[in-house]
Backbone as a ProteinNet text record, in pm:
[ID]
protein_1_A
[PRIMARY]
MAAQDAPKPVVADRSGARALNEALDCGRETLSRLEQQGEQMHRAEVVADSNRYALDQSARTIRGMSWSGWLQNQFSAPPKPPPPPPTPDEALRSSAPPPRPTPDGFAERDAPVDR
[TERTIARY]
3589.3	3473	3408.9	3403.7	3346.6	3431	3562.2	3650.4	3620	3579.6	3547.9	3414.9	3324.9	3194.1	3197.8	3296.8	3301.5	3305.7	3388.9	3393.7	3267.2	3190.6	3073.4	2969.4	2937.5	2840.7	2887.8	3016.4	3067.4	3043	3071.9	3048.3	2898.6	2820.6	2675.9	2622.9	2678.7	2634.7	2666.3	2784.5	2821.5	2731.4	2702.9	2615.6	2472.4	2433	2300.4	2290.6	2397.2	2398.7	2399	2473.3	2477.3	2338.8	2274.2	2139.7	2041.8	2056.3	1969.4	1989.9	2116.3	2144.7	2090	2105	2050.3	1898.1	1835.6	1689.3	1644.9	1717.4	1682.8	1703.5	1813.2	1836.6	1727.4	1689	1582.1	1450.9	1423.8	1302.5	1302.7	1417.6	1427.2	1405.7	1468.3	1450.5	1304	1241.5	1100.8	1013.2	1038.6	961.4	979.7	1101.5	1127.6	1050.8	1052.5	979.1	829.3	778.6	635.2	595.5	681.1	651.3	647.4	743.1	743.9	619	580.7	461.2	336.2	333	219.2	207	321.9	320.4	273	318.9	274.8	124.4	74.3	-69.6	-148.8	-99.4	-168.4	-173.8	-60.8	-59.6	-153.6	-157.9	-247.3	-393.3	-426.7	-563.7	-601.3	-507.2	-534	-559	-477.2	-495	-627.2	-661.4	-787.5	-907	-902.3	-1011.4	-1023.5	-910.2	-911.1	-967.2	-928.1	-979.2	-1128.9	-1176.3	-1319.9	-1398.8	-1347.4	-1414.1	-1418.6	-1306.8	-1302	-1400.7	-1411.1	-1506.6	-1651	-1680.6	-1817.2	-1852.7	-1758.1	-1780.6	-1800.7	-1721.4	-1735.1	-1869	-1911.4	-2040	-2153.5	-2143.7	-2247.6	-2249.4	-2131.2	-2122.9	-2180.8	-2144.4	-2195.8	-2346.2	-2394.3	-2538.2	-2612.2	-2551.4	-2615.2	-2623.5	-2567	-2571.2	-2703.3	-2789.2	-2923	-3024.9	-3146.5	-3248.2	-3286.1	-3303.8	-3342.1	-3226.9	-3103.4	-2989.1	-2970.8	-2996.4	-2987.5	-3088.8	-3210.5	-3314.8	-3277.4	-3222	-3178.7	-3068.8	-2976.3	-2869.4	-2924.4	-3036.9	-3094.9	-3147	-3185.7	-3242.9	-3147.2	-3023.7	-2925.3	-2805.6	-2740.5	-2624.8	-2500.4	-2413.8	-2289.2	-2203.1	-2112.6	-2028.3	-1940.6	-1917.8	-1834.7	-1687.3	-1603.8	-1460.6	-1402.7	-1294.3	-1234.9	-1174.2	-1166.4	-1105.2	-956.4	-899.1	-755.7	-675.5	-567.2	-487.1	-421.4	-405.2	-339.3	-192	-138.1	5	80.8	208.8	285.1	282.5	280.6	275	143.7	32	-98	-104.1	-44	-44.1	35.8	147.3	227.5	153.4	80.9	9.1	-106.8	-163.8	-278.7	-239	-111.5	-71.2	-55.5	-78.2	-70.5	75.6	102.8	240.9	281	410.5	452.9	434.1	415.9	396.7	524.5	508.6	624.1	659.8	791	828.6	796.7	762.4	737.2	866.7	873.3	997.1	1048	960.6	1007.8	1053.5	1057.2	1111.8	1009.2	884	780.7	719.6	669.3	589.8	452.7	380.7	250.6	155.8	154.6	61.4	114.2	246.4	305.4	322.8	277.6	297.2	221.7	281.2	211.2	83	-13.9	-143.9	-146.4	-183.2	-196.3	-329.6	-325.6	-450.2	-476.8
3452	3367.5	3345.4	3448.9	3437.3	3346.6	3340.9	3255.1	3108.5	3075.3	2937.5	2894	2988	2954.9	2937.6	2989.7	2986.6	2845	2752	2618.7	2536.8	2562.6	2481.4	2481.4	2596.5	2590.7	2505	2500.6	2417.4	2270.4	2230.8	2093	2064.7	2159.8	2141.8	2131.4	2208.6	2200.6	2064.7	2011.4	1879.4	1770.6	1780.2	1678.5	1695.2	1818.4	1841.8	1787.2	1807.1	1754	1601.5	1544.6	1398.9	1346.3	1415.2	1373.8	1385.9	1491	1508.4	1395.6	1360.7	1251	1119	1096.2	973.1	970.2	1083.9	1090.3	1066	1122.3	1100.7	954.7	894.1	752.3	665.6	697.6	622.9	637.6	758.2	782.3	703.8	699	622.8	474	421.5	280.6	250.5	340.2	322	322.8	414.9	421.3	294.2	244.8	121.2	4.9	-4.4	-111.9	-98.7	23.1	44.2	4	32.8	-7.6	-159.4	-226.7	-372.7	-428.8	-369.6	-416.1	-391	-279	-250.8	-354	-393.5	-496.9	-629.6	-663.1	-786.9	-783.6	-670.5	-657.7	-673.4	-615.6	-626.8	-772.6	-843	-984.4	-1065.8	-1033.7	-1105.3	-1080.6	-958.5	-927.8	-1004.7	-1016.6	-1091.8	-1238.6	-1294.7	-1435	-1452.5	-1359.1	-1368.1	-1363	-1275.5	-1268.7	-1399.6	-1456.9	-1583.3	-1696.1	-1697.1	-1800.1	-1784.8	-1660.3	-1635.9	-1688.6	-1666.7	-1715.9	-1869.2	-1931.5	-2078	-2132.8	-2067.2	-2111.3	-2095.1	-1983	-1961	-2063	-2092.3	-2189.9	-2329.3	-2362.1	-2492.4	-2504.3	-2398.6	-2401	-2422.4	-2360.5	-2377.8	-2522	-2579.6	-2718.1	-2814.7	-2794.8	-2883.5	-2866.3	-2742.2	-2717.4	-2786.7	-2793.3	-2855.8	-3006.2	-3068.3	-3213.7	-3263.7	-3172.2	-3211.9	-3154.5	-3212.3	-3164.7	-3020.4	-2987.2	-2849.1	-2752.3	-2795.7	-2711.2	-2694.3	-2802.8	-2794.5	-2694.4	-2700.9	-2608.1	-2464.5	-2446.8	-2312.8	-2260.4	-2346.7	-2305.8	-2265.5	-2326.5	-2292.4	-2149.2	-2097.9	-1963.8	-1859.8	-1898	-1802.3	-1795.2	-1682.6	-1661.8	-1724.7	-1779	-1833.2	-1718.9	-1750	-1643.6	-1581.6	-1452.3	-1381.8	-1400.1	-1425.5	-1439.3	-1304.4	-1308.1	-1181.3	-1107.7	-976.9	-901.6	-933.7	-924.8	-953.3	-850	-894.1	-798.7	-696.8	-574.2	-474	-506.2	-464.4	-482.4	-387.7	-411.7	-320.8	-176.2	-155.8	-18.9	48.3	-25.7	30.9	61.5	-24.9	-2.6	122.7	144.2	264.3	389.8	383.6	501.2	537.9	437.9	466.1	518	504	551.3	703.2	761.5	907.4	951.9	1067.7	1116.5	1160.3	1155.7	1198.4	1349.1	1395.3	1539.1	1615.2	1734.6	1817.7	1904.1	1923.8	2009.3	2155.4	2226.9	2369.7	2444.3	2573.9	2648.8	2645.7	2628.6	2625.7	2487	2388.5	2257.5	2153.4	2190.3	2094.8	2036.4	1914.6	1860.1	1926.6	1924.4	1992.8	1943.5	1812.3	1760.1	1775.6	1804.4	1816.1	1959.7	2053.6	2194.3	2229	2314.1	2351.6	2428.5	2410	2474.6	2600.7	2712.6	2836.5	2834.8	2862.2	2861.3	2997.4
2648.4	2659.8	2522.2	2440.2	2307.2	2219.6	2243.3	2164.1	2192.2	2313.5	2346.6	2283.6	2263.2	2207.4	2056.1	1987.5	1841.3	1784.2	1835.2	1773.5	1794.9	1896.9	1926.7	1814.7	1752.9	1643.7	1526.8	1498.5	1389.5	1422.1	1544.3	1585.9	1585	1632.1	1633.2	1491.1	1398.6	1259.6	1200.9	1233.8	1181.5	1239.3	1368.1	1426.9	1375.2	1350.6	1292.9	1151.6	1072.1	935.8	938.8	1033.5	1047	1085.7	1179.7	1220.4	1104	1024	907.5	807.8	781.6	688.8	740.6	871.6	929.4	916.7	939.9	929	784.9	688.7	547.9	509	555.3	526.5	587.6	709.6	776.6	699.3	651.4	572.9	442.9	376.4	251.2	276.2	383.5	415.9	449.4	522.7	558.3	433.9	343.2	219.1	137.6	132.2	58.8	119.9	253	320	298.2	301.2	278.8	137.1	39.6	-97.4	-108	-42.8	-45.3	22	134.3	203.7	120.7	48.9	-38.4	-148.8	-205.7	-309.3	-251.8	-131.2	-67.8	-40.8	6.5	32.2	-97.1	-205.4	-333.8	-378	-367.2	-405.9	-316.9	-188	-96.9	-134.5	-174.5	-216.1	-342	-435.9	-558.4	-525.8	-436.4	-397.3	-323.5	-235.6	-161.3	-256.5	-356.5	-454.9	-532	-569.2	-642.6	-556	-429.1	-337.3	-314.3	-301.5	-282	-402.4	-522.8	-643	-642.8	-605.4	-602.4	-499.4	-384	-281.6	-328.5	-392.2	-442.6	-550.7	-637.9	-744.4	-684.5	-582.3	-516.6	-445.3	-378	-307.9	-407.6	-523.2	-625.8	-675.8	-695.4	-743.9	-640.7	-515.1	-409.1	-393.5	-400.5	-389.8	-503.3	-621.8	-737.3	-729.1	-625.3	-610.4	-551.9	-512.5	-467	-566.2	-565	-658.9	-630.9	-504.6	-473	-505	-480.2	-512.3	-662.2	-736.9	-882.3	-935.5	-880.2	-922.3	-884.8	-766.5	-724.9	-817.9	-857.9	-949.6	-1086.1	-1125.3	-1255.5	-1257.7	-1140.3	-1133.3	-1074.2	-1054.1	-1002	-1095.5	-1094.4	-1180.8	-1118	-1201.5	-1146.6	-1091	-999.7	-943.9	-1052.4	-1037.6	-1135.3	-1099.7	-1199.8	-1170.6	-1127	-1048.7	-1004	-1123.7	-1115.4	-1225.5	-1233.1	-1351.1	-1362.3	-1283.3	-1221.3	-1143.7	-1236.3	-1189.5	-1273.3	-1290.6	-1401.3	-1424.2	-1332	-1309.9	-1223.4	-1271.8	-1403.5	-1456.2	-1418.2	-1427.5	-1391.2	-1241.9	-1161.2	-1016.5	-982.2	-1051.5	-1025.3	-1067.5	-1178.1	-1225.1	-1133.7	-1066.6	-982.2	-844.4	-807.3	-674.5	-675.9	-561.9	-550	-550.6	-609.1	-608.6	-468.3	-436.2	-302.8	-286.5	-163.9	-143	-175.4	-232.7	-265.3	-144.6	-120.5	-7.8	-37.8	65.5	53.3	80.3	52	71.9	216.7	314.4	452.7	496.2	404.6	434.3	472.8	490.9	526.5	400	409.9	301	308.7	196.7	192.9	301.9	327.1	426.4	568.8	585.6	717.8	761.7	680.3	713	841.8	924.4	1048.2	1017.7	1103.9	1087.4	1173.1	1113	1188.7	1260.1	1388.9	1465.5	1521.5
[MASK]
+++++++++++++++++++++++++++++++++++++++++++++++++++++++++++++++++++++++++++++++++++++++++++++++++++++++++++++++++++

């Protein structure tokens, strides 16, 4: 009976290693997609800031087409332009580093909590 049980752990180890590799590949693909989505979100924020500035500038110009609006514009500051977008190097430096694995295989933020 013990002879029949011996090959099973080897097969289980291979399937476990295969599952681990699949999980790591899935994690890498997910991280890659998240990075791409983060870049898209950053570009969308830059465009939104630019559009907000254009709308504020347009509203000021249209308001200035009447006497009361012109007078109001004389006593108010023009809209401030959006800050320049950071370069890709600056964006990479500002992102948080990934968590380091602990000796038991968990990431620092995923470690089990003792209760």
